[in-house]
XYZ file of N, CA and C in Angstrom:
714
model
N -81.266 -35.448 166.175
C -80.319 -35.557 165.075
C -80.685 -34.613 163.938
N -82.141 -34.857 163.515
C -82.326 -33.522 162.342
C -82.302 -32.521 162.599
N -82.776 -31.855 163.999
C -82.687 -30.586 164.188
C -80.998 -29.728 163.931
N -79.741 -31.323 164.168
C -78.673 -30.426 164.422
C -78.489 -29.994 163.472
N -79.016 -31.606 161.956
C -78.862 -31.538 160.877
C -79.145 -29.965 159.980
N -80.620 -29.804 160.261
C -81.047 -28.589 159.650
C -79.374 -26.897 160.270
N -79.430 -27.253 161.314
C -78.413 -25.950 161.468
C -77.179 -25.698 160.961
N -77.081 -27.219 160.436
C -75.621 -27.653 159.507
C -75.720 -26.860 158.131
N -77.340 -27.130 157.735
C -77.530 -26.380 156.293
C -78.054 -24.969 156.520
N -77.825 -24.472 157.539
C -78.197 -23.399 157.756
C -76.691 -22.055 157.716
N -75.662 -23.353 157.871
C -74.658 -22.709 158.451
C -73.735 -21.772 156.910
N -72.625 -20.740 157.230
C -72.019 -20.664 155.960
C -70.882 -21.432 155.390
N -70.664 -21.489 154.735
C -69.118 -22.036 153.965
C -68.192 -22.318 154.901
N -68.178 -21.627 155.260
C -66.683 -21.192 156.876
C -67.252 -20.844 157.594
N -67.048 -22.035 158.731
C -67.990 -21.141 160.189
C -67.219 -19.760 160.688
N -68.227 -19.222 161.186
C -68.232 -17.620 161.830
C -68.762 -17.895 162.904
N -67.961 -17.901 164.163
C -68.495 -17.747 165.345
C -68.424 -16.507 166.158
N -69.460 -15.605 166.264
C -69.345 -14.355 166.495
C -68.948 -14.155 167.962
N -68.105 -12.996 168.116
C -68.066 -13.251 169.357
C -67.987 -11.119 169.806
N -69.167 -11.487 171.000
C -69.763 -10.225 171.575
C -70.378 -9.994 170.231
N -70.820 -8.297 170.236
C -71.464 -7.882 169.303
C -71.348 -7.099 167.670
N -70.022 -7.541 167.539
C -69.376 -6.781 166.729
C -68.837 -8.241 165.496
N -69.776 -7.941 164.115
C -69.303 -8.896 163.682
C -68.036 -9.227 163.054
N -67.179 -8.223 163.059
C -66.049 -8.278 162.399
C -65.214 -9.123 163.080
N -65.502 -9.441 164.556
C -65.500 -10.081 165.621
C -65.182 -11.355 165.446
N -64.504 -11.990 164.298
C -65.267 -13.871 164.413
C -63.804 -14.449 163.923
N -64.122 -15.977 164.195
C -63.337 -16.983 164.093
C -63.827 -18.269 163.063
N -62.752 -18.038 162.389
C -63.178 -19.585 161.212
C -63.086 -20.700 161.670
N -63.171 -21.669 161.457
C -62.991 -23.059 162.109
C -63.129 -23.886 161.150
N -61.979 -24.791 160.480
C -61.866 -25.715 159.582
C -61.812 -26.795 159.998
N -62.369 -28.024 158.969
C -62.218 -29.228 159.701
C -60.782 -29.483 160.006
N -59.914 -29.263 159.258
C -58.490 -29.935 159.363
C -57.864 -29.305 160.841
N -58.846 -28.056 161.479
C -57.992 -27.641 162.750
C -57.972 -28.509 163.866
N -59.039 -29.597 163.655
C -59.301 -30.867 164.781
C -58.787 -32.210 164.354
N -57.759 -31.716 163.337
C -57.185 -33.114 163.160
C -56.345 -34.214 164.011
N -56.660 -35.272 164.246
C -55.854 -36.131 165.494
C -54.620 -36.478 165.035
N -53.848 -36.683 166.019
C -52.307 -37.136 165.965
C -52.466 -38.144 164.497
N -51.200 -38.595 164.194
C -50.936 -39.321 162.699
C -51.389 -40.835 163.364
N -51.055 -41.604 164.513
C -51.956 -43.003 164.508
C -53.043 -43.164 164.559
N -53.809 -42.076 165.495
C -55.200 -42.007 165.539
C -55.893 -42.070 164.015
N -55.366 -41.359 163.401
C -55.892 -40.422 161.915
C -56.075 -41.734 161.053
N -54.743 -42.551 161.279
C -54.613 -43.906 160.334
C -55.545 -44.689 160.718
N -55.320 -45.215 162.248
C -56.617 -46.238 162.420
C -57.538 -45.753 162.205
N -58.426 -44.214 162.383
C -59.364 -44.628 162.001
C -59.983 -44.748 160.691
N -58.837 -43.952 159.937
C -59.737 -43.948 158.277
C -59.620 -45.687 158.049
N -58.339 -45.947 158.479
C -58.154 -47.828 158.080
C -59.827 -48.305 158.474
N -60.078 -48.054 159.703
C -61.238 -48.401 160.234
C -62.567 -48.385 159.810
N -63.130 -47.144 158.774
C -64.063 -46.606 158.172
C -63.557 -47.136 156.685
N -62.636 -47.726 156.106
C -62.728 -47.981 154.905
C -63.165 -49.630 155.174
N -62.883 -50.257 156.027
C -62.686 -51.440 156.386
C -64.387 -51.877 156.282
N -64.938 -50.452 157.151
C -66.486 -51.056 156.854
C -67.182 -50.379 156.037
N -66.545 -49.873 154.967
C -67.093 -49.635 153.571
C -66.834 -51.095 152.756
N -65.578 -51.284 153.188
C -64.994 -52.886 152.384
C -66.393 -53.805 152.620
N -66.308 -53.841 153.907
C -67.551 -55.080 154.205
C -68.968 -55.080 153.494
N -69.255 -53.528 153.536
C -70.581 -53.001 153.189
C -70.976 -53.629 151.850
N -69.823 -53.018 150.717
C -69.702 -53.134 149.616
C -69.967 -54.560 149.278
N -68.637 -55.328 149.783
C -69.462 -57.228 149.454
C -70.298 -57.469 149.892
N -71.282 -57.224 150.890
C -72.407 -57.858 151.384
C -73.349 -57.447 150.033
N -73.263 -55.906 149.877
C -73.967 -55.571 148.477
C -73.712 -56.439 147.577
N -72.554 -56.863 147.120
C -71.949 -57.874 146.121
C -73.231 -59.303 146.118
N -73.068 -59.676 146.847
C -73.877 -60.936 147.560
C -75.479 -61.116 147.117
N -76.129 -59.768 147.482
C -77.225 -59.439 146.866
C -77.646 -58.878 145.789
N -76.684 -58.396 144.703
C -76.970 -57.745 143.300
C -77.839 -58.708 142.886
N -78.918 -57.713 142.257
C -79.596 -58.411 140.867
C -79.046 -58.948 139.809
N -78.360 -58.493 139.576
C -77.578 -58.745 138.070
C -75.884 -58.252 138.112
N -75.000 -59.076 136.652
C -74.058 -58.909 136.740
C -73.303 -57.633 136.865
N -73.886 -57.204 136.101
C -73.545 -55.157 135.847
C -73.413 -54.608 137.366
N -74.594 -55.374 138.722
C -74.624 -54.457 139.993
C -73.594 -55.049 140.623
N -73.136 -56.575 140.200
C -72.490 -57.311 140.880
C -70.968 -56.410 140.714
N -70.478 -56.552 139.222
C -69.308 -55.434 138.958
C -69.038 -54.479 139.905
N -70.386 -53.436 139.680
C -69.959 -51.822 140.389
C -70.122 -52.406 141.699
N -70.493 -53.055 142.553
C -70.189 -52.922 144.265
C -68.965 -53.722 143.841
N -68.166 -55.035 143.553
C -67.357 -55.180 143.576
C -66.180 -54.279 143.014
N -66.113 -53.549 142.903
C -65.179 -52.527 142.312
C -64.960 -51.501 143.542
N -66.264 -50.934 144.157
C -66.248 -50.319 145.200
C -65.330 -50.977 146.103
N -66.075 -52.435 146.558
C -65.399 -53.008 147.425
C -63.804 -53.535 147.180
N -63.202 -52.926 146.176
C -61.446 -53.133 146.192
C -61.374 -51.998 146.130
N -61.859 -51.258 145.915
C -61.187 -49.417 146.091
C -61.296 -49.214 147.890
N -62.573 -49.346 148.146
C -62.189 -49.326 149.914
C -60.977 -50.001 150.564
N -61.051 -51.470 150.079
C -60.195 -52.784 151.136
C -58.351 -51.926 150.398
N -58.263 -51.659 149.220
C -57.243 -51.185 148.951
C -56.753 -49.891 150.062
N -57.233 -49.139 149.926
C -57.419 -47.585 151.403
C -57.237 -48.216 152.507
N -58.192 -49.151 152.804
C -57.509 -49.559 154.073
C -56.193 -50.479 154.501
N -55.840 -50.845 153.279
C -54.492 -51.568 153.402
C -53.198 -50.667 153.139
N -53.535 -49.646 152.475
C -53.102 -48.661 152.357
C -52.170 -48.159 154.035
N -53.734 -47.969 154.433
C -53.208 -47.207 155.661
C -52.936 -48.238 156.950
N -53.052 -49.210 156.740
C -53.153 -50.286 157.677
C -51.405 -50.138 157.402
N -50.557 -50.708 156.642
C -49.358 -50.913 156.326
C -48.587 -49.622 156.864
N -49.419 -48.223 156.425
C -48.324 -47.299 156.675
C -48.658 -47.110 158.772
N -49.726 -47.757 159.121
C -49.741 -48.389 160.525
C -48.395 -48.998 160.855
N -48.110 -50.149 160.031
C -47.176 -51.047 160.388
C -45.978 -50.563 160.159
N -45.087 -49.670 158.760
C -44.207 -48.956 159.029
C -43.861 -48.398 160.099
N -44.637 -47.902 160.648
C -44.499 -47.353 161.988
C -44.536 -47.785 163.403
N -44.507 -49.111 163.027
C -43.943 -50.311 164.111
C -45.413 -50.085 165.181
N -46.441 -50.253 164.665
C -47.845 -50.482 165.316
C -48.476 -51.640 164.559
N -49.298 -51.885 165.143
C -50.725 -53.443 165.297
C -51.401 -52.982 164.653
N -51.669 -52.915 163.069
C -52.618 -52.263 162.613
C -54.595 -52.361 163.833
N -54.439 -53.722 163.898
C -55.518 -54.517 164.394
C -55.830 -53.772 165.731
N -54.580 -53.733 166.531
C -54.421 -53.106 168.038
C -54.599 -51.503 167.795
N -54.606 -50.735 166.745
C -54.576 -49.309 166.436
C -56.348 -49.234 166.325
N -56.788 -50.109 165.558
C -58.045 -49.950 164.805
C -58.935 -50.406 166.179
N -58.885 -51.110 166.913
C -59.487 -51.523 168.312
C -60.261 -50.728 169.296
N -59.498 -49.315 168.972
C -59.418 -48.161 169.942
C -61.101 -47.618 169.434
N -61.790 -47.886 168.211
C -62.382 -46.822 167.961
C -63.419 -48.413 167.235
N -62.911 -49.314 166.913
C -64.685 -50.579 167.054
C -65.752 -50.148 167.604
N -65.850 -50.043 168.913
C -67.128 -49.889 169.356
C -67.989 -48.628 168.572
N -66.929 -47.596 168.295
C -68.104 -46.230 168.128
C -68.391 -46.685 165.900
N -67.442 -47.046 165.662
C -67.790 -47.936 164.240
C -68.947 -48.973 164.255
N -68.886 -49.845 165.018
C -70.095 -50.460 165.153
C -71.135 -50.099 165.104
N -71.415 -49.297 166.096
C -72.696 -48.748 166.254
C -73.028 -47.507 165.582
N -72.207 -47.154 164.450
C -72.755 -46.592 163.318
C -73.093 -47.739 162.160
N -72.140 -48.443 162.288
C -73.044 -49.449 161.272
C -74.199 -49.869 161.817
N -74.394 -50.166 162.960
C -75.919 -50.483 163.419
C -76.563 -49.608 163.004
N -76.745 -48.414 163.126
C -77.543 -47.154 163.366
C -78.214 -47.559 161.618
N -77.091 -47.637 160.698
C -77.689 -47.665 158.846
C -77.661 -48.819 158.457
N -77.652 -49.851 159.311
C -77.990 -51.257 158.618
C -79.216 -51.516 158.211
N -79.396 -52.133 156.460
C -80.948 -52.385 156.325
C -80.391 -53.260 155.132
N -81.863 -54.150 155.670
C -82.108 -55.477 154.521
C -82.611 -55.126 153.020
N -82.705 -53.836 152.608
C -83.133 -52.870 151.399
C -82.051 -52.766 150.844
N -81.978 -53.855 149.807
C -80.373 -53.883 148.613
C -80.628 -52.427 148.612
N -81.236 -51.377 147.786
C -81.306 -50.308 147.449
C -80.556 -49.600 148.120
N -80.971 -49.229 149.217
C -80.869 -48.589 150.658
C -79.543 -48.751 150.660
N -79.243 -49.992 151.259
C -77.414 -50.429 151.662
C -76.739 -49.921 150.286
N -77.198 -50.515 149.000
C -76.207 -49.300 147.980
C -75.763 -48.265 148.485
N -77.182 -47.096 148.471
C -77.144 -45.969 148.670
C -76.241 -45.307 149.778
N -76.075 -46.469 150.587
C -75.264 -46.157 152.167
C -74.004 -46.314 151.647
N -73.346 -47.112 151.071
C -72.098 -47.505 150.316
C -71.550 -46.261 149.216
N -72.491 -45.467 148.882
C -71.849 -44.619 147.909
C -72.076 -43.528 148.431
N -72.786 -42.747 149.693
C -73.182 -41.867 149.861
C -71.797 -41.517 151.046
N -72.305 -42.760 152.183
C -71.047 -42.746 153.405
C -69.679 -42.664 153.154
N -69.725 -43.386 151.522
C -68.127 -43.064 151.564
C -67.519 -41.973 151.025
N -68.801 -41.082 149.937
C -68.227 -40.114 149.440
C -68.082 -38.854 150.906
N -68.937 -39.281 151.867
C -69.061 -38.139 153.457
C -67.813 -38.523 153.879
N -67.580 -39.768 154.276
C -66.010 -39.716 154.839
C -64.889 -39.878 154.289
N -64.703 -40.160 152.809
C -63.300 -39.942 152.031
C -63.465 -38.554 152.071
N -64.256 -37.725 151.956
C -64.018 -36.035 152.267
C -63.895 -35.492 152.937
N -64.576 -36.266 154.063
C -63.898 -35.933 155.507
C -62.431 -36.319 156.286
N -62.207 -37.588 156.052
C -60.998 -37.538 156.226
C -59.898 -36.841 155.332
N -60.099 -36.226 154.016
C -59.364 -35.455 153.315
C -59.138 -34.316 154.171
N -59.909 -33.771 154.512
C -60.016 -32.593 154.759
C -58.966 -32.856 156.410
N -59.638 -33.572 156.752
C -58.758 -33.815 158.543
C -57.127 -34.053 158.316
N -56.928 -34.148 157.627
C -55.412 -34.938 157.019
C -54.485 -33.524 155.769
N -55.678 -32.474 155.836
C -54.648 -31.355 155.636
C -54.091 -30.631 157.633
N -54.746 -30.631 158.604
C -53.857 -30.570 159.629
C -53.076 -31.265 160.202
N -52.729 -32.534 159.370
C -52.353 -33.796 160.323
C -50.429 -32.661 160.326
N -50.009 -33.151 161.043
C -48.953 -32.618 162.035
C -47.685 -33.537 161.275
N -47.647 -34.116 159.774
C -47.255 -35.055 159.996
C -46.602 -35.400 158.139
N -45.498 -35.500 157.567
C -45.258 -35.482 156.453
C -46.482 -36.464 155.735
N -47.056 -37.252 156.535
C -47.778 -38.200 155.505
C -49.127 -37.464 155.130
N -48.875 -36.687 155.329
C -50.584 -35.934 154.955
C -50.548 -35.903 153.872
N -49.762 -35.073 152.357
C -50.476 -35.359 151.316
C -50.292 -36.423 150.576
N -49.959 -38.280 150.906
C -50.281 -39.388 150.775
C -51.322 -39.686 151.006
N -51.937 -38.807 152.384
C -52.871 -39.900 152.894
C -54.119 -38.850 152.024
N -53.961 -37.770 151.322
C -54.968 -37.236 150.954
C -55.314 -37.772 149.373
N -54.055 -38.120 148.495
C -54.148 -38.551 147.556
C -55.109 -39.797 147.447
N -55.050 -41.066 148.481
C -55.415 -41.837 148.411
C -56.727 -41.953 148.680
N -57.267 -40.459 149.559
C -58.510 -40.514 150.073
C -59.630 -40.311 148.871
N -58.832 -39.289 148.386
C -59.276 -38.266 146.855
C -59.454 -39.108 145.603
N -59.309 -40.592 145.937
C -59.722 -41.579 144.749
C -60.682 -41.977 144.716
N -60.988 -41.933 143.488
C -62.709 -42.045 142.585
C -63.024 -43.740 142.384
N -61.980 -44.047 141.996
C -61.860 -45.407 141.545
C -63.379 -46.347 141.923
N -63.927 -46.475 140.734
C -65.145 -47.560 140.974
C -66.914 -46.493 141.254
N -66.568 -45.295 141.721
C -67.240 -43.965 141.919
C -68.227 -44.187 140.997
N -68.281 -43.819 139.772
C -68.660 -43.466 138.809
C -69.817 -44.509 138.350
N -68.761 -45.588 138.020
C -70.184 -47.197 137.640
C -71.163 -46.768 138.944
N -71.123 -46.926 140.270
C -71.764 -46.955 140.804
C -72.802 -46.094 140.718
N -72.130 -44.714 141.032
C -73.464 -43.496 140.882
C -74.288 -43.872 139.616
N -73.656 -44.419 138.304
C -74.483 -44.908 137.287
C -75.454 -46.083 136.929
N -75.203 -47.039 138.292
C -76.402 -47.879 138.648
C -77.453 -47.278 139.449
N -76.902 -46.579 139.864
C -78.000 -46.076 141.145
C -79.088 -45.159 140.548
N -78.236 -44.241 139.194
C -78.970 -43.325 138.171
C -80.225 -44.134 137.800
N -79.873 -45.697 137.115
C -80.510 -46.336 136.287
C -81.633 -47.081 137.244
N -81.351 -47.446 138.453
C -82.083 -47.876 139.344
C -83.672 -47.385 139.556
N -82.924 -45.804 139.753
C -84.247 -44.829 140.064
C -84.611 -44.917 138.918
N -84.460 -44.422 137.969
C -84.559 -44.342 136.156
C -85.883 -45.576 135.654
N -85.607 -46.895 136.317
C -86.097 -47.785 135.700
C -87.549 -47.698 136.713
N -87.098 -47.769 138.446
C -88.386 -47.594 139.226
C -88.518 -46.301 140.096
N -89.221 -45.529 139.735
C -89.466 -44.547 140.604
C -89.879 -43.959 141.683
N -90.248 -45.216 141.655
C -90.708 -45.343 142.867
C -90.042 -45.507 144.115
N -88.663 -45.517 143.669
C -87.437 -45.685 143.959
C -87.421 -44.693 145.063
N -87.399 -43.031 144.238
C -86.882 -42.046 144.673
C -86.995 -41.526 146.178
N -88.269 -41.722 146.654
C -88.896 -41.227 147.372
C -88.249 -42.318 148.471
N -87.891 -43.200 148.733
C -87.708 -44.000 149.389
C -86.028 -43.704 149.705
N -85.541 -43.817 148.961
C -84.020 -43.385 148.631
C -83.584 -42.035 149.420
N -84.570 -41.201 148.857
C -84.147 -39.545 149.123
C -84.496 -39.335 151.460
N -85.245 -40.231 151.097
C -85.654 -39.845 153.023
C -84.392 -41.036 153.329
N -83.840 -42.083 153.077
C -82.853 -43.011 153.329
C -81.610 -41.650 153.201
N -81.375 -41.577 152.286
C -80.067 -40.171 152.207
C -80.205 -39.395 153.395
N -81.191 -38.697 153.640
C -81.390 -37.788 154.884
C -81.000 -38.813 156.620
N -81.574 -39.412 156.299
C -81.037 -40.379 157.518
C -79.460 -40.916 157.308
N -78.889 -41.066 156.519
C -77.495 -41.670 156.160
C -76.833 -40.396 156.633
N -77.073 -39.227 155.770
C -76.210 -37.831 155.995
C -76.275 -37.552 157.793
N -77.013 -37.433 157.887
C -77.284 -36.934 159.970
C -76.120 -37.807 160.423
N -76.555 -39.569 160.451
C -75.804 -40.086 161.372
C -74.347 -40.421 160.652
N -74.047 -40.264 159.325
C -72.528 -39.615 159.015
C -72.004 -38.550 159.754
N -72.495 -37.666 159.274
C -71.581 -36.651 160.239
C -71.726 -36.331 161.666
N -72.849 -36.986 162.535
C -72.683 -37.181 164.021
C -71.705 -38.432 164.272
N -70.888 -39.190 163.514
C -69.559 -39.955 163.646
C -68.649 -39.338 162.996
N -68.605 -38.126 162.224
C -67.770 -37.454 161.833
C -67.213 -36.740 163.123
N -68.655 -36.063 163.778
C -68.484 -34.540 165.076
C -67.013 -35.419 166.274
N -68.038 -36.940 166.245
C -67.644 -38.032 167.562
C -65.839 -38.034 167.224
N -65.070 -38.210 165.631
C -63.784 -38.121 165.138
C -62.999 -37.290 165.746
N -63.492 -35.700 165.596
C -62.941 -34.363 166.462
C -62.310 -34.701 167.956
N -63.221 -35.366 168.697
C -62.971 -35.377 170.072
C -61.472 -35.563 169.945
N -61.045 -36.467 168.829
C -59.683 -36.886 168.953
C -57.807 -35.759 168.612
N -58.960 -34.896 168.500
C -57.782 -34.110 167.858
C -56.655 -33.134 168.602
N -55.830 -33.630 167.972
C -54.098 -33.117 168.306
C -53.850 -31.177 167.766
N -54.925 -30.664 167.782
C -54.412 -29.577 167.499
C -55.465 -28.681 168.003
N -56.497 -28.622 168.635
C -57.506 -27.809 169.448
C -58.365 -28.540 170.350
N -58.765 -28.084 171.318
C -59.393 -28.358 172.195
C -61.302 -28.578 171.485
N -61.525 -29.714 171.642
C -62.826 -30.227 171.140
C -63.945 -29.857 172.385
N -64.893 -28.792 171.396
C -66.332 -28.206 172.305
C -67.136 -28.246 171.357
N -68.133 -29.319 171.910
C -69.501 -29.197 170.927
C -69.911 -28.356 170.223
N -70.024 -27.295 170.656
C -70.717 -26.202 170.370
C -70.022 -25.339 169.335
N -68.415 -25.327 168.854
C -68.006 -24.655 168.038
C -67.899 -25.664 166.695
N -68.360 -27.022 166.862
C -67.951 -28.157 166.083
C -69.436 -28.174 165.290
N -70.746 -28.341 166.054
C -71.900 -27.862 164.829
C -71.976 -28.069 163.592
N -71.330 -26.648 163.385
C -71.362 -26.455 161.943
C -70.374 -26.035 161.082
N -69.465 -26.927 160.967
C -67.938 -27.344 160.927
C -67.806 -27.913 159.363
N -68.905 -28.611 159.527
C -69.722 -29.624 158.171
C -69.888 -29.121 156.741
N -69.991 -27.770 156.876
C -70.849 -27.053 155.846
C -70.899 -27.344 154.591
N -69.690 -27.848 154.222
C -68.423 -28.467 153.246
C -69.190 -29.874 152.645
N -68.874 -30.606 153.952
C -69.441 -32.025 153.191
C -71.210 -32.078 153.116
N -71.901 -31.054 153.807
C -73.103 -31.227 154.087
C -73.468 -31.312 152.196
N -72.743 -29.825 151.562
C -72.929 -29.383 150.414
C -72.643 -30.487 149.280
N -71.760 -30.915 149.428
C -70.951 -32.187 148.905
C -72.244 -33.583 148.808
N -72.949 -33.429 149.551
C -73.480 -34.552 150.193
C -75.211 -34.148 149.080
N -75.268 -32.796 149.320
C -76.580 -32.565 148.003
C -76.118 -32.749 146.820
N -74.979 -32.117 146.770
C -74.676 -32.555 145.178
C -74.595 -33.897 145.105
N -74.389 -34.835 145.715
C -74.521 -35.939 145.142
C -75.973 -36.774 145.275
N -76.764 -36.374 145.903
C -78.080 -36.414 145.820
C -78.816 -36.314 144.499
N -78.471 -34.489 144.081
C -78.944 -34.300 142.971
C -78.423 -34.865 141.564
N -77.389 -35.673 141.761
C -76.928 -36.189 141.026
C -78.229 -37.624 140.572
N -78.056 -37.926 141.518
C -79.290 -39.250 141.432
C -80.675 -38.432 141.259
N -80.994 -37.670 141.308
C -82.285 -37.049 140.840
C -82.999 -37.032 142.427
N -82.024 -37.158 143.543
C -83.286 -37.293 144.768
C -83.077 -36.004 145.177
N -83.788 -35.864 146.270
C -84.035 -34.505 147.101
C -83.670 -34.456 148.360
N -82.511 -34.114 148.556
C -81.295 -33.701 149.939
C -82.541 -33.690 150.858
């Protein structure tokens, strides 16, 4: 997983995949070119907000104090909102939200397995980090969607709502123990990898190019970057 990780930050802005020896030679590759058909796209962001929703109250449950209790609860109605969001515009469209979202449980699961931990800290950190990786990722997948609802579904992705308190507990967290950091910053590195190896797993699904490992890599470059800046935001080290 880190090794792919490291080639992700190795990679440029816009992948360049050279081809023969001539570099003028190359092909860009955006995330939005692997975007999946418009039900796929819905269940799964419905799906990934659904277990940000969960994430968030379980955090709720365990806050220290009222102030932490607030910012995860705030999180947790900005997610459950997104996913009702898209759950409904499921049902406009004369689908099972439940029966849409079904298709793709198992590989959700076992990313929540993969970052589950009994470390209030930690699970924060997973709650504000995972969702800022996949509200940007699905932004980005939902400029190819094939499909008038794309810039709805981008507006809604592109909301901050509750963002802010949070990153500002998490500031104060480290702030107060520092011991914090060091613990936090290797937790981020593990959160980022197995984010976007369920990001790569999303592609397979897509309605507009043929999905090959190997051109998908370093596809990331975008959110990888996205993903330090918000690191350095908290004072840790990508």
């Amino acid at each position: 997983m880190f090794a792919w990780f490291r080639r992700l930050n190795k990679s440029t802005a816009t992948v360049r995949r050279l081809r023969g020896k001539d570099p003028r030679d190359t092909v860009q590759v955006e995330v939005a070119e692997f975007a999946p058909d418009i039900l796929s796209f819905l269940a799964l962001a419905a799906s990934t907000e659904l277990f940000l929703y969960e994430a968030a109250t379980q955090a709720v449950l365990g806050a220290p104090n009222l102030e932490a209790k607030t910012a995860m609860a705030d999180i947790a109605a900005d997610a459950l909102h997104k996913h009702q969001v898209f759950a409904a515009e499921l049902e406009k469209r004369g689908k099972n939200p439940a029966t849409e979202m079904e298709r793709f449980v198992t590989r959700v699961n076992q990313f929540t397995e993969r970052i589950t931990t009994p470390d209030w800290h930690q699970h924060v950190l997973s709650v504000w980090l995972v969702g800022g990786i996949f509200d940007g990722f699905f932004a980005s997948l939902a400029l190819g969607l094939k499909d008038s609802y794309s810039k709805e579904a981008i507006a809604v992705l592109r909301s901050e709502s509750g963002r802010t308190k949070l990153e500002q507990l998490l500031v104060s967290e480290v702030a107060a123990d520092p011991k914090l950091a060091d613990r936090l910053a290797l937790w981020g590195r593990r959160l980022v990898g197995d984010s976007l190896l369920f990001a790569r797993d999303v592609l397979q699904y897509s309605d507009n190019r043929e999905f090959i490992v190997d051109e998908t890599n370093p596809v990331f470059t975008g959110l990888t970057a996205d993903h330090m800046r918000r690191m350095d935001t908290l004072g840790l080290t990508a």
